[in-house]
């Protein structure tokens, strides 16, 4: 079974600064997907960024980027120019590649609560 | 339409009641999911439907009964729940067919369930 570990229960950053959220995972698979989801207090879970293990290039979405280290099984999220609207719970998640045998659920880490200081 | 909708937003029920949660998507996704999320915890997978067939049941008690009437609709029937079942119930969907990649899951806003 896969596991996902987020070792930072809470992080705080000044507005406009950069913050990095950590995530490590464990799997015996060689190809899989990794995601970062954001859940604001309004509770809607929103996809922030995604990465396929097969692709070595780190994913980037505007101010959000990842540092994917496959050998180390590490998948950290960097948020640049932090904004007040970035305040939320951030979950790192893993899922297996679709194999044709049926969809697979997400395995989530425990989450990191990100606070943005104005 | 890139939205997953869930009704109701809030639900309060007694332990002897029968109620249902509803989830709908019109993105043509072939997989739909139910997750349970307790306060300050990550979502936990309950059920997965692939092509309208139940493919994963994570040992969920029988007082939770999922149903997928068609490819756009997913229900969760509730009966004889316990107070510890109070939680946020999230529905999600994903493409998950042979031609798709990433297969990220799109989540609905959730139903906040309180069992008295």
JSON list of C-alpha atoms in Angstrom, two decimals, chain A:
[
{"chain": "A", "resi": 1, "resn": "UNK", "atom": "CA", "xyz": [0.00, 0.00, 0.00]},
{"chain": "A", "resi": 2, "resn": "UNK", "atom": "CA", "xyz": [1.10, 3.53, -0.71]},
{"chain": "A", "resi": 3, "resn": "UNK", "atom": "CA", "xyz": [1.66, 6.12, 2.01]},
{"chain": "A", "resi": 4, "resn": "UNK", "atom": "CA", "xyz": [2.02, 9.89, 1.84]},
{"chain": "A", "resi": 5, "resn": "UNK", "atom": "CA", "xyz": [3.71, 11.91, 4.58]},
{"chain": "A", "resi": 6, "resn": "UNK", "atom": "CA", "xyz": [3.48, 15.64, 5.15]},
{"chain": "A", "resi": 7, "resn": "UNK", "atom": "CA", "xyz": [5.72, 16.50, 8.07]},
{"chain": "A", "resi": 8, "resn": "UNK", "atom": "CA", "xyz": [4.67, 20.13, 8.49]},
{"chain": "A", "resi": 9, "resn": "UNK", "atom": "CA", "xyz": [1.25, 20.43, 10.20]},
{"chain": "A", "resi": 10, "resn": "UNK", "atom": "CA", "xyz": [1.38, 24.22, 9.86]},
{"chain": "A", "resi": 11, "resn": "UNK", "atom": "CA", "xyz": [3.45, 26.78, 7.98]},
{"chain": "A", "resi": 12, "resn": "UNK", "atom": "CA", "xyz": [3.36, 30.57, 8.12]},
{"chain": "A", "resi": 13, "resn": "UNK", "atom": "CA", "xyz": [4.70, 32.98, 5.50]},
{"chain": "A", "resi": 14, "resn": "UNK", "atom": "CA", "xyz": [4.64, 36.72, 4.93]},
{"chain": "A", "resi": 15, "resn": "UNK", "atom": "CA", "xyz": [2.60, 37.98, 2.02]},
{"chain": "A", "resi": 16, "resn": "UNK", "atom": "CA", "xyz": [4.72, 38.21, -1.19]},
{"chain": "A", "resi": 17, "resn": "UNK", "atom": "CA", "xyz": [7.31, 35.79, 0.19]},
{"chain": "A", "resi": 18, "resn": "UNK", "atom": "CA", "xyz": [8.05, 32.24, -0.99]},
{"chain": "A", "resi": 19, "resn": "UNK", "atom": "CA", "xyz": [7.15, 29.10, 0.95]},
{"chain": "A", "resi": 20, "resn": "UNK", "atom": "CA", "xyz": [7.86, 25.42, 0.35]},
{"chain": "A", "resi": 21, "resn": "UNK", "atom": "CA", "xyz": [5.62, 22.62, 1.58]},
{"chain": "A", "resi": 22, "resn": "UNK", "atom": "CA", "xyz": [7.15, 19.16, 1.97]},
{"chain": "A", "resi": 23, "resn": "UNK", "atom": "CA", "xyz": [5.74, 15.81, 0.93]},
{"chain": "A", "resi": 24, "resn": "UNK", "atom": "CA", "xyz": [7.28, 12.36, 0.81]},
{"chain": "A", "resi": 25, "resn": "UNK", "atom": "CA", "xyz": [5.63, 9.16, -0.29]},
{"chain": "A", "resi": 26, "resn": "UNK", "atom": "CA", "xyz": [6.27, 5.47, -0.44]},
{"chain": "A", "resi": 27, "resn": "UNK", "atom": "CA", "xyz": [5.35, 3.17, -3.32]},
{"chain": "A", "resi": 28, "resn": "UNK", "atom": "CA", "xyz": [6.69, 0.16, -5.15]},
{"chain": "A", "resi": 29, "resn": "UNK", "atom": "CA", "xyz": [5.27, 1.37, -8.47]},
{"chain": "A", "resi": 30, "resn": "UNK", "atom": "CA", "xyz": [7.46, 2.94, -11.14]},
{"chain": "A", "resi": 31, "resn": "UNK", "atom": "CA", "xyz": [4.77, 5.12, -12.69]},
{"chain": "A", "resi": 32, "resn": "UNK", "atom": "CA", "xyz": [2.13, 7.00, -10.77]},
{"chain": "A", "resi": 33, "resn": "UNK", "atom": "CA", "xyz": [0.61, 10.45, -10.34]},
{"chain": "A", "resi": 34, "resn": "UNK", "atom": "CA", "xyz": [1.20, 13.01, -7.64]},
{"chain": "A", "resi": 35, "resn": "UNK", "atom": "CA", "xyz": [-1.01, 15.99, -6.87]},
{"chain": "A", "resi": 36, "resn": "UNK", "atom": "CA", "xyz": [-1.24, 18.96, -4.60]},
{"chain": "A", "resi": 37, "resn": "UNK", "atom": "CA", "xyz": [-4.76, 19.95, -3.61]},
{"chain": "A", "resi": 38, "resn": "UNK", "atom": "CA", "xyz": [-5.81, 23.08, -1.75]},
{"chain": "A", "resi": 39, "resn": "UNK", "atom": "CA", "xyz": [-8.81, 23.18, 0.61]},
{"chain": "A", "resi": 40, "resn": "UNK", "atom": "CA", "xyz": [-9.75, 26.67, 1.84]},
{"chain": "A", "resi": 41, "resn": "UNK", "atom": "CA", "xyz": [-12.04, 27.07, 4.87]},
{"chain": "A", "resi": 42, "resn": "UNK", "atom": "CA", "xyz": [-14.96, 27.08, 2.41]},
{"chain": "A", "resi": 43, "resn": "UNK", "atom": "CA", "xyz": [-14.04, 23.36, 2.04]},
{"chain": "A", "resi": 44, "resn": "UNK", "atom": "CA", "xyz": [-14.00, 22.98, -1.78]},
{"chain": "A", "resi": 45, "resn": "UNK", "atom": "CA", "xyz": [-11.01, 20.82, -2.69]},
{"chain": "A", "resi": 46, "resn": "UNK", "atom": "CA", "xyz": [-9.17, 22.42, -5.62]},
{"chain": "A", "resi": 47, "resn": "UNK", "atom": "CA", "xyz": [-6.36, 20.93, -7.69]},
{"chain": "A", "resi": 48, "resn": "UNK", "atom": "CA", "xyz": [-3.23, 23.09, -7.55]},
{"chain": "A", "resi": 49, "resn": "UNK", "atom": "CA", "xyz": [-0.71, 21.11, -9.58]},
{"chain": "A", "resi": 50, "resn": "UNK", "atom": "CA", "xyz": [-0.09, 17.61, -10.89]},
{"chain": "A", "resi": 51, "resn": "UNK", "atom": "CA", "xyz": [2.94, 15.52, -11.83]},
{"chain": "A", "resi": 52, "resn": "UNK", "atom": "CA", "xyz": [3.36, 12.17, -13.52]},
{"chain": "A", "resi": 53, "resn": "UNK", "atom": "CA", "xyz": [6.28, 10.16, -12.20]},
{"chain": "A", "resi": 54, "resn": "UNK", "atom": "CA", "xyz": [7.24, 9.15, -15.72]},
{"chain": "A", "resi": 55, "resn": "UNK", "atom": "CA", "xyz": [7.99, 12.78, -16.59]},
{"chain": "A", "resi": 56, "resn": "UNK", "atom": "CA", "xyz": [11.22, 14.13, -15.16]},
{"chain": "A", "resi": 57, "resn": "UNK", "atom": "CA", "xyz": [10.42, 17.78, -15.75]},
{"chain": "A", "resi": 58, "resn": "UNK", "atom": "CA", "xyz": [9.00, 19.54, -12.71]},
{"chain": "A", "resi": 59, "resn": "UNK", "atom": "CA", "xyz": [5.45, 20.82, -13.15]},
{"chain": "A", "resi": 60, "resn": "UNK", "atom": "CA", "xyz": [4.72, 24.54, -12.95]},
{"chain": "A", "resi": 61, "resn": "UNK", "atom": "CA", "xyz": [1.42, 26.41, -12.77]},
{"chain": "A", "resi": 62, "resn": "UNK", "atom": "CA", "xyz": [1.88, 30.20, -12.52]},
{"chain": "A", "resi": 63, "resn": "UNK", "atom": "CA", "xyz": [3.16, 30.89, -8.96]},
{"chain": "A", "resi": 64, "resn": "UNK", "atom": "CA", "xyz": [3.10, 27.20, -8.03]},
{"chain": "A", "resi": 65, "resn": "UNK", "atom": "CA", "xyz": [5.88, 24.78, -8.85]},
{"chain": "A", "resi": 66, "resn": "UNK", "atom": "CA", "xyz": [7.03, 21.42, -7.61]},
{"chain": "A", "resi": 67, "resn": "UNK", "atom": "CA", "xyz": [10.40, 19.87, -6.89]},
{"chain": "A", "resi": 68, "resn": "UNK", "atom": "CA", "xyz": [9.93, 16.22, -7.82]},
{"chain": "A", "resi": 69, "resn": "UNK", "atom": "CA", "xyz": [12.75, 13.92, -6.73]},
{"chain": "A", "resi": 70, "resn": "UNK", "atom": "CA", "xyz": [11.71, 10.44, -7.80]},
{"chain": "A", "resi": 71, "resn": "UNK", "atom": "CA", "xyz": [14.64, 8.56, -6.29]},
{"chain": "A", "resi": 72, "resn": "UNK", "atom": "CA", "xyz": [14.10, 10.27, -2.96]},
{"chain": "A", "resi": 73, "resn": "UNK", "atom": "CA", "xyz": [10.30, 9.91, -3.28]},
{"chain": "A", "resi": 74, "resn": "UNK", "atom": "CA", "xyz": [9.89, 13.57, -2.54]},
{"chain": "A", "resi": 75, "resn": "UNK", "atom": "CA", "xyz": [7.34, 15.97, -4.02]},
{"chain": "A", "resi": 76, "resn": "UNK", "atom": "CA", "xyz": [7.52, 19.46, -2.50]},
{"chain": "A", "resi": 77, "resn": "UNK", "atom": "CA", "xyz": [5.36, 22.43, -3.47]},
{"chain": "A", "resi": 78, "resn": "UNK", "atom": "CA", "xyz": [6.81, 25.92, -3.82]},
{"chain": "A", "resi": 79, "resn": "UNK", "atom": "CA", "xyz": [4.48, 28.91, -3.72]},
{"chain": "A", "resi": 80, "resn": "UNK", "atom": "CA", "xyz": [6.06, 32.15, -4.92]},
{"chain": "A", "resi": 81, "resn": "UNK", "atom": "CA", "xyz": [4.77, 35.65, -4.20]},
{"chain": "A", "resi": 82, "resn": "UNK", "atom": "CA", "xyz": [2.34, 34.32, -1.56]},
{"chain": "A", "resi": 83, "resn": "UNK", "atom": "CA", "xyz": [-1.07, 35.96, -1.54]},
{"chain": "A", "resi": 84, "resn": "UNK", "atom": "CA", "xyz": [-3.75, 36.13, 1.14]},
{"chain": "A", "resi": 85, "resn": "UNK", "atom": "CA", "xyz": [-5.94, 33.91, -1.01]},
{"chain": "A", "resi": 86, "resn": "UNK", "atom": "CA", "xyz": [-3.36, 31.13, -0.76]},
{"chain": "A", "resi": 87, "resn": "UNK", "atom": "CA", "xyz": [-4.28, 30.55, 2.88]},
{"chain": "A", "resi": 88, "resn": "UNK", "atom": "CA", "xyz": [-5.71, 27.04, 3.09]},
{"chain": "A", "resi": 89, "resn": "UNK", "atom": "CA", "xyz": [-5.02, 23.43, 3.98]},
{"chain": "A", "resi": 90, "resn": "UNK", "atom": "CA", "xyz": [-2.75, 21.86, 1.38]},
{"chain": "A", "resi": 91, "resn": "UNK", "atom": "CA", "xyz": [-2.89, 18.12, 0.77]},
{"chain": "A", "resi": 92, "resn": "UNK", "atom": "CA", "xyz": [-0.32, 16.08, -1.11]},
{"chain": "A", "resi": 93, "resn": "UNK", "atom": "CA", "xyz": [-1.93, 13.09, -2.83]},
{"chain": "A", "resi": 94, "resn": "UNK", "atom": "CA", "xyz": [-0.85, 9.97, -4.70]},
{"chain": "A", "resi": 95, "resn": "UNK", "atom": "CA", "xyz": [-2.67, 7.69, -7.12]},
{"chain": "A", "resi": 96, "resn": "UNK", "atom": "CA", "xyz": [-1.71, 4.78, -9.31]},
{"chain": "A", "resi": 97, "resn": "UNK", "atom": "CA", "xyz": [-1.75, 5.06, -13.09]},
{"chain": "A", "resi": 98, "resn": "UNK", "atom": "CA", "xyz": [-5.00, 3.87, -14.67]},
{"chain": "A", "resi": 99, "resn": "UNK", "atom": "CA", "xyz": [-4.51, 0.24, -15.61]},
{"chain": "A", "resi": 100, "resn": "UNK", "atom": "CA", "xyz": [-7.80, -0.53, -17.32]},
{"chain": "A", "resi": 101, "resn": "UNK", "atom": "CA", "xyz": [-8.93, -2.54, -14.33]},
{"chain": "A", "resi": 102, "resn": "UNK", "atom": "CA", "xyz": [-10.81, 0.34, -12.80]},
{"chain": "A", "resi": 103, "resn": "UNK", "atom": "CA", "xyz": [-10.13, 3.72, -11.29]},
{"chain": "A", "resi": 104, "resn": "UNK", "atom": "CA", "xyz": [-8.10, 4.14, -8.13]},
{"chain": "A", "resi": 105, "resn": "UNK", "atom": "CA", "xyz": [-8.71, 6.49, -5.25]},
{"chain": "A", "resi": 106, "resn": "UNK", "atom": "CA", "xyz": [-6.33, 9.11, -3.95]},
{"chain": "A", "resi": 107, "resn": "UNK", "atom": "CA", "xyz": [-4.09, 8.52, -0.95]},
{"chain": "A", "resi": 108, "resn": "UNK", "atom": "CA", "xyz": [-3.70, 11.79, 0.92]},
{"chain": "A", "resi": 109, "resn": "UNK", "atom": "CA", "xyz": [-1.11, 13.10, 3.35]},
{"chain": "A", "resi": 110, "resn": "UNK", "atom": "CA", "xyz": [-2.33, 14.62, 6.61]},
{"chain": "A", "resi": 111, "resn": "UNK", "atom": "CA", "xyz": [-2.14, 18.13, 5.21]},
{"chain": "A", "resi": 112, "resn": "UNK", "atom": "CA", "xyz": [-0.27, 21.35, 5.92]},
{"chain": "A", "resi": 113, "resn": "UNK", "atom": "CA", "xyz": [-2.18, 24.36, 7.15]},
{"chain": "A", "resi": 114, "resn": "UNK", "atom": "CA", "xyz": [-0.73, 27.41, 5.39]},
{"chain": "A", "resi": 115, "resn": "UNK", "atom": "CA", "xyz": [-1.11, 30.81, 7.05]},
{"chain": "A", "resi": 116, "resn": "UNK", "atom": "CA", "xyz": [-0.37, 33.99, 5.11]},
{"chain": "A", "resi": 117, "resn": "UNK", "atom": "CA", "xyz": [0.69, 36.94, 7.29]},
{"chain": "A", "resi": 118, "resn": "UNK", "atom": "CA", "xyz": [-0.29, 40.34, 5.79]}
]
